[in-house]
mmCIF file of C-alpha atoms in Angstrom:
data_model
loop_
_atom_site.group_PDB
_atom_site.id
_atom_site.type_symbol
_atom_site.label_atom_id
_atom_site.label_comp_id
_atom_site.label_asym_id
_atom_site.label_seq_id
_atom_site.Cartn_x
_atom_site.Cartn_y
_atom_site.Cartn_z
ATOM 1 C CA UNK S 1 0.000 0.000 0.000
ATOM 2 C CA UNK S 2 1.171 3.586 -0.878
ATOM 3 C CA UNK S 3 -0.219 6.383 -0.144
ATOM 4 C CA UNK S 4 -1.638 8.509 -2.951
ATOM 5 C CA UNK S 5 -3.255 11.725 -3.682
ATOM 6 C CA UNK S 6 -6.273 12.054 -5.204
ATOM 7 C CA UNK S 7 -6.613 15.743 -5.959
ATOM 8 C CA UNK S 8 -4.821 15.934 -9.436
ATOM 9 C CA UNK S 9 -6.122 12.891 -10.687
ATOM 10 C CA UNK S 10 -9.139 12.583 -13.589
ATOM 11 C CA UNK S 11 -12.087 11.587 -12.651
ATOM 12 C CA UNK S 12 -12.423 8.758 -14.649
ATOM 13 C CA UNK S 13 -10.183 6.431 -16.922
ATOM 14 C CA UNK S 14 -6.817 4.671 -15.960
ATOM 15 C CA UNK S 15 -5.227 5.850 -13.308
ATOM 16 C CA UNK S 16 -8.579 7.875 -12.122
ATOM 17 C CA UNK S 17 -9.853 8.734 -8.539
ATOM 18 C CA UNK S 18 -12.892 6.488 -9.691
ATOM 19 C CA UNK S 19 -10.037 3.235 -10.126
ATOM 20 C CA UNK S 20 -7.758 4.140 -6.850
ATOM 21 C CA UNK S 21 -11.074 3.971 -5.230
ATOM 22 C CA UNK S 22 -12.427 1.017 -6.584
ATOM 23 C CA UNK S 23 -9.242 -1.164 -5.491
ATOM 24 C CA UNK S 24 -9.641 0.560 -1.855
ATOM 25 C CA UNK S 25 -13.374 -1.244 -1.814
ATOM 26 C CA UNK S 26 -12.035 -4.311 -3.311
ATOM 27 C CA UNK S 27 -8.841 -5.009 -1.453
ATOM 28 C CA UNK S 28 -8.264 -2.807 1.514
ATOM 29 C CA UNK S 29 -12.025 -2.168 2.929
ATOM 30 C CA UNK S 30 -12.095 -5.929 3.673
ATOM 31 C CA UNK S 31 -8.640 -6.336 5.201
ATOM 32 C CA UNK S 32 -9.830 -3.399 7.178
ATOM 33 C CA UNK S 33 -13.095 -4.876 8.477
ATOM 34 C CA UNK S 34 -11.117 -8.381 9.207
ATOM 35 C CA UNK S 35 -8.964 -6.420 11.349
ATOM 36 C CA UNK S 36 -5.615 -7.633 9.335
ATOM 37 C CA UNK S 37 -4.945 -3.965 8.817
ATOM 38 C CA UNK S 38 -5.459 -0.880 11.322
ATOM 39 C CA UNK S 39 -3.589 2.501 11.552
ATOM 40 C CA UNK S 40 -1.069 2.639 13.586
ATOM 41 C CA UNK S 41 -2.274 5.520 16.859
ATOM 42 C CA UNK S 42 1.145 6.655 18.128
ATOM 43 C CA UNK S 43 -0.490 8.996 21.275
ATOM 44 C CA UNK S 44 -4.119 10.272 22.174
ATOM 45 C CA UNK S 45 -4.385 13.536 23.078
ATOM 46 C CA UNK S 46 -6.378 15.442 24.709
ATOM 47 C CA UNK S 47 -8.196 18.861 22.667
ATOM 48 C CA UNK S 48 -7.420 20.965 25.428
ATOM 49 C CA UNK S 49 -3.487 19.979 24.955
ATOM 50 C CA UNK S 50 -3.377 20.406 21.421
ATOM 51 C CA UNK S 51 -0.375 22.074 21.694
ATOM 52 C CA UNK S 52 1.345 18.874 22.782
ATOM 53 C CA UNK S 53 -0.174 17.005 19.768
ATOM 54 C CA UNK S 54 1.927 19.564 17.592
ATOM 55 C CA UNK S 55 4.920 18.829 19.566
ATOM 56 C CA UNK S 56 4.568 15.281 19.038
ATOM 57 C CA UNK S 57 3.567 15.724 15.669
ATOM 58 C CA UNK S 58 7.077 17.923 15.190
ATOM 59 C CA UNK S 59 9.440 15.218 17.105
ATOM 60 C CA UNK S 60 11.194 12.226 15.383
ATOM 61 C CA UNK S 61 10.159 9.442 18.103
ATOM 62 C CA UNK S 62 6.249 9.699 16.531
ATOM 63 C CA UNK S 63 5.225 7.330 14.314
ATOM 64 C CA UNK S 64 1.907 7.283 13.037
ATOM 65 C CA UNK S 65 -0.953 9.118 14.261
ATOM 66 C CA UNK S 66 -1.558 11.627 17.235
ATOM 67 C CA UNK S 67 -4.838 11.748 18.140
ATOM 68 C CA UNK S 68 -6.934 14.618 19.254
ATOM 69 C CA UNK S 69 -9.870 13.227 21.909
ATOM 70 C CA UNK S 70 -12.439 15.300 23.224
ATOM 71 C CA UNK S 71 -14.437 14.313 26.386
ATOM 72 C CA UNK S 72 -18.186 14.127 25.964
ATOM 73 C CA UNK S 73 -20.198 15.375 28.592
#
């Protein structure tokens, strides 16, 4: 799996948003909903410490994704 941007690509045809997305439903989506694939959460962070999210974002020891949480009431 690479990662790929969508924004510059034609809507339809080879190579089109409409194919990337197609192989997502056909061979990712179901890896995802077995569970054989899952992103990888490096911290959770609390919304009120989103400045500390940016740090981690910024440092070389995260990998993967930092997490914003907000508390429900």
């Amino acid at each position: 799996m690479h990662a790929t941007n969508l924004r510059r690509r034609p809507e339809q045809g080879p190579g089109s948003k409409a194919e990337i997305i197609a192989e997502l439903r056909q061979h990712l989506w179901p890896l995802i909903a077995e569970g054989a694939v899952a992103p990888v959460v490096s911290a959770e962070v609390p919304v009120t410490d989103a400045a500390e999210a940016h740090r981690l974002l910024d440092s070389p020891e995260t990998v993967g994704k930092v997490l914003l949480t907000v508390r429900r009431q």
